[in-house]
Short mmCIF file of N, CA and C in Angstrom, two decimals:
data_model
loop_
_atom_site.label_atom_id
_atom_site.label_comp_id
_atom_site.label_asym_id
_atom_site.label_seq_id
_atom_site.Cartn_x
_atom_site.Cartn_y
_atom_site.Cartn_z
N MET A 6 178.73 -71.75 -163.96
CA MET A 6 179.15 -73.27 -164.55
C MET A 6 178.55 -73.14 -166.08
N ILE A 7 177.39 -72.70 -166.30
CA ILE A 7 176.41 -72.67 -167.43
C ILE A 7 177.04 -71.81 -168.30
N GLU A 8 177.40 -70.69 -168.06
CA GLU A 8 178.08 -69.68 -169.00
C GLU A 8 179.51 -70.46 -169.59
N ALA A 9 180.00 -70.82 -168.68
CA ALA A 9 181.75 -71.37 -169.04
C ALA A 9 181.02 -72.50 -170.06
N THR A 10 180.03 -73.41 -169.91
CA THR A 10 179.83 -74.59 -171.13
C THR A 10 179.44 -73.72 -172.33
N SER A 11 178.68 -72.91 -171.96
CA SER A 11 178.06 -72.01 -173.35
C SER A 11 179.22 -71.45 -173.93
N THR A 12 179.79 -70.97 -173.37
CA THR A 12 181.01 -70.32 -174.06
C THR A 12 182.02 -71.03 -174.58
N THR A 13 182.01 -72.29 -174.30
CA THR A 13 183.14 -73.22 -175.08
C THR A 13 182.21 -74.05 -175.87
N TRP A 14 180.72 -73.71 -176.00
CA TRP A 14 180.05 -74.52 -176.94
C TRP A 14 179.81 -76.26 -176.27
N LEU A 15 179.98 -76.12 -175.31
CA LEU A 15 179.43 -77.52 -174.64
C LEU A 15 177.91 -77.68 -174.65
N ILE A 16 177.30 -76.60 -174.52
CA ILE A 16 176.19 -76.44 -174.48
C ILE A 16 175.42 -74.97 -175.27
N SER A 17 174.67 -75.50 -176.34
CA SER A 17 174.87 -74.25 -177.51
C SER A 17 173.92 -73.26 -177.36
N GLY A 18 172.62 -73.61 -176.50
CA GLY A 18 171.69 -72.66 -176.27
C GLY A 18 170.86 -72.28 -177.58
N PHE A 19 170.52 -71.30 -178.01
CA PHE A 19 170.06 -70.71 -179.07
C PHE A 19 170.18 -68.94 -179.54
N SER A 20 170.13 -68.79 -180.68
CA SER A 20 170.53 -67.35 -180.82
C SER A 20 169.14 -66.62 -181.12
N MET A 21 169.10 -65.29 -180.77
CA MET A 21 167.75 -64.52 -181.27
C MET A 21 168.32 -62.89 -181.87
N GLY A 22 167.56 -62.46 -182.54
CA GLY A 22 167.91 -61.11 -183.08
C GLY A 22 168.33 -61.36 -184.54
N ARG A 23 168.70 -60.09 -184.98
CA ARG A 23 169.27 -59.97 -186.16
C ARG A 23 170.60 -60.37 -186.34
N SER A 24 170.97 -60.77 -187.68
CA SER A 24 172.40 -61.48 -187.93
C SER A 24 173.57 -60.46 -187.17
N ASN A 25 173.22 -59.31 -187.66
CA ASN A 25 174.30 -58.19 -187.11
C ASN A 25 174.12 -57.92 -185.76
N ALA A 26 173.07 -58.42 -185.00
CA ALA A 26 173.01 -57.63 -183.73
C ALA A 26 172.15 -59.10 -182.81
N SER A 27 172.68 -60.30 -182.88
CA SER A 27 171.98 -61.36 -182.32
C SER A 27 172.66 -61.63 -180.72
N MET A 28 172.14 -62.34 -180.38
CA MET A 28 172.67 -62.81 -178.92
C MET A 28 172.27 -64.22 -178.80
N SER A 29 173.36 -64.96 -178.05
CA SER A 29 172.88 -66.34 -177.60
C SER A 29 172.47 -66.46 -176.44
N ILE A 30 171.44 -67.52 -176.25
CA ILE A 30 171.05 -67.73 -174.77
C ILE A 30 170.97 -69.05 -174.50
N SER A 31 171.76 -69.58 -173.27
CA SER A 31 171.90 -70.77 -172.91
C SER A 31 171.08 -71.15 -171.88
N HIS A 32 170.67 -70.06 -171.07
CA HIS A 32 169.96 -70.28 -169.86
C HIS A 32 169.16 -69.10 -169.09
N LEU A 33 167.99 -69.30 -168.61
CA LEU A 33 167.54 -68.09 -168.20
C LEU A 33 167.17 -68.47 -166.53
N LEU A 34 167.63 -67.61 -165.75
CA LEU A 34 167.34 -67.59 -164.29
C LEU A 34 166.14 -66.82 -163.53
N PHE A 35 165.29 -67.27 -162.76
CA PHE A 35 164.05 -66.85 -162.19
C PHE A 35 163.97 -67.10 -160.76
N ALA A 36 164.19 -66.16 -160.02
CA ALA A 36 164.46 -66.29 -158.59
C ALA A 36 165.24 -67.63 -158.19
N ASP A 37 164.53 -68.66 -157.96
CA ASP A 37 165.28 -70.29 -157.62
C ASP A 37 164.93 -71.15 -158.64
N ASP A 38 164.76 -70.77 -160.07
CA ASP A 38 164.14 -71.54 -161.27
C ASP A 38 165.40 -71.41 -162.23
N THR A 39 165.62 -72.15 -162.83
CA THR A 39 166.67 -72.18 -163.72
C THR A 39 166.01 -72.85 -165.06
N ILE A 40 165.99 -72.58 -166.24
CA ILE A 40 165.81 -73.10 -167.57
C ILE A 40 167.12 -73.16 -168.02
N ILE A 41 167.22 -74.38 -168.57
CA ILE A 41 168.77 -74.50 -169.64
C ILE A 41 168.26 -74.92 -171.06
N PHE A 42 168.92 -74.38 -172.01
CA PHE A 42 168.74 -74.76 -173.53
C PHE A 42 169.73 -75.33 -174.23
N CYS A 43 169.66 -76.38 -174.72
CA CYS A 43 170.60 -76.97 -175.57
C CYS A 43 170.25 -77.47 -176.76
N ASP A 44 171.06 -77.97 -177.57
CA ASP A 44 170.34 -78.78 -178.82
C ASP A 44 170.13 -80.15 -178.78
N SER A 45 169.27 -80.57 -179.93
CA SER A 45 168.60 -82.01 -179.68
C SER A 45 170.30 -83.11 -180.08
N ASP A 46 171.20 -82.86 -179.21
CA ASP A 46 172.27 -83.54 -179.42
C ASP A 46 172.74 -84.53 -178.36
N CYS A 47 173.10 -85.65 -178.74
CA CYS A 47 173.43 -86.46 -177.31
C CYS A 47 174.45 -85.95 -176.72
N GLU A 48 175.66 -85.37 -177.45
CA GLU A 48 176.57 -84.83 -176.67
C GLU A 48 176.30 -83.78 -175.80
N GLN A 49 175.40 -83.14 -175.95
CA GLN A 49 175.02 -82.03 -175.56
C GLN A 49 174.11 -82.33 -174.10
N MET A 50 173.55 -83.53 -173.95
CA MET A 50 172.92 -83.88 -173.15
C MET A 50 173.87 -84.60 -172.35
N VAL A 51 174.81 -85.09 -172.53
CA VAL A 51 175.96 -85.75 -171.44
C VAL A 51 176.29 -84.52 -171.08
N ASN A 52 176.74 -83.38 -171.76
CA ASN A 52 177.42 -82.31 -170.97
C ASN A 52 176.69 -81.68 -170.17
N LEU A 53 175.32 -81.54 -170.26
CA LEU A 53 174.47 -81.11 -169.57
C LEU A 53 174.27 -81.79 -168.11
N CYS A 54 174.53 -83.03 -168.32
CA CYS A 54 174.48 -83.82 -166.91
C CYS A 54 175.36 -83.92 -166.30
N CYS A 55 176.74 -83.63 -166.71
CA CYS A 55 178.01 -83.38 -166.29
C CYS A 55 177.81 -81.97 -165.32
N VAL A 56 177.41 -80.88 -166.11
CA VAL A 56 177.02 -79.61 -165.23
C VAL A 56 176.30 -79.70 -164.05
N LEU A 57 175.23 -80.59 -164.09
CA LEU A 57 174.28 -80.80 -163.10
C LEU A 57 174.83 -81.76 -162.05
N THR A 58 175.84 -82.40 -162.20
CA THR A 58 176.18 -83.83 -161.54
C THR A 58 177.25 -82.87 -160.58
N TRP A 59 178.10 -81.85 -161.08
CA TRP A 59 179.05 -80.87 -160.61
C TRP A 59 178.55 -79.84 -159.77
N PHE A 60 177.32 -79.26 -160.27
CA PHE A 60 177.02 -78.36 -159.24
C PHE A 60 176.51 -78.47 -158.14
N GLU A 61 176.07 -79.64 -157.34
CA GLU A 61 175.74 -80.02 -156.09
C GLU A 61 177.26 -79.88 -155.45
N PRO A 62 178.19 -80.40 -155.42
CA PRO A 62 179.63 -80.45 -154.64
C PRO A 62 180.18 -79.14 -154.87
N MET A 63 180.10 -78.35 -156.09
CA MET A 63 180.69 -77.19 -155.91
C MET A 63 179.78 -76.02 -155.35
N SER A 64 178.67 -76.14 -155.33
CA SER A 64 177.89 -74.81 -154.90
C SER A 64 177.33 -75.24 -153.25
N GLY A 65 177.52 -76.23 -152.80
CA GLY A 65 176.78 -76.69 -151.72
C GLY A 65 174.96 -76.63 -151.63
N LEU A 66 174.77 -76.38 -152.77
CA LEU A 66 173.09 -76.50 -153.00
C LEU A 66 172.72 -77.92 -153.37
N ARG A 67 171.56 -78.25 -153.49
CA ARG A 67 171.03 -79.41 -153.75
C ARG A 67 169.90 -79.47 -155.11
N ILE A 68 170.01 -80.11 -156.02
CA ILE A 68 168.99 -79.91 -157.13
C ILE A 68 167.74 -81.00 -156.55
N ASN A 69 166.70 -80.48 -156.22
CA ASN A 69 165.50 -81.16 -156.03
C ASN A 69 164.94 -81.91 -157.57
N LEU A 70 165.19 -83.38 -157.58
CA LEU A 70 164.68 -83.88 -158.73
C LEU A 70 163.45 -84.19 -158.80
N ASP A 71 162.60 -84.07 -157.68
CA ASP A 71 161.11 -84.27 -157.53
C ASP A 71 160.46 -83.06 -158.29
N LYS A 72 161.13 -81.65 -158.48
CA LYS A 72 160.71 -80.66 -158.56
C LYS A 72 161.23 -80.46 -160.03
N SER A 73 162.00 -81.21 -160.71
CA SER A 73 162.72 -80.58 -161.87
C SER A 73 162.18 -81.54 -163.09
N HIS A 74 162.06 -80.99 -164.07
CA HIS A 74 161.49 -81.60 -165.35
C HIS A 74 162.41 -81.44 -166.52
N PHE A 75 162.28 -82.43 -167.65
CA PHE A 75 163.12 -82.61 -168.75
C PHE A 75 162.21 -82.46 -169.97
N TYR A 76 162.20 -81.32 -170.72
CA TYR A 76 161.31 -81.25 -171.83
C TYR A 76 162.18 -81.39 -173.33
N GLN A 77 161.91 -82.12 -174.22
CA GLN A 77 162.62 -82.22 -175.48
C GLN A 77 161.78 -81.88 -176.72
N TRP A 78 162.19 -81.11 -177.35
CA TRP A 78 161.48 -80.90 -178.55
C TRP A 78 162.43 -81.39 -179.85
N GLY A 79 161.89 -82.02 -180.59
CA GLY A 79 162.72 -82.75 -181.78
C GLY A 79 162.98 -84.00 -181.33
N GLU A 80 163.58 -84.54 -182.15
CA GLU A 80 163.95 -85.91 -181.89
C GLU A 80 165.79 -85.74 -181.72
N VAL A 81 166.03 -86.57 -180.76
CA VAL A 81 167.01 -86.90 -180.31
C VAL A 81 167.53 -88.16 -180.27
N ASP A 82 168.89 -88.68 -181.16
CA ASP A 82 169.25 -89.75 -181.37
C ASP A 82 170.05 -90.36 -180.28
N ASN A 83 170.10 -91.74 -179.99
CA ASN A 83 170.55 -92.51 -179.06
C ASN A 83 170.47 -91.98 -177.38
N VAL A 84 169.24 -91.51 -176.91
CA VAL A 84 168.90 -91.06 -175.83
C VAL A 84 167.54 -91.88 -175.38
#
């Protein structure tokens, strides 16, 4: 689901590397932990919420909100 949103630019992630050999990173997975990167943009925050909302019914898994954190760098208008 995250891969689909990043390839359609609903969540942009970030790019690293040289301009001729860069790669885009939208998420990192570690065992049962996930880190998702997106721009400081209200529309991308809404898209991320949609992905997380649909994750539970599509996967049958549950997101533990007590162990979840949201970190923001920079300023996001209208949030």
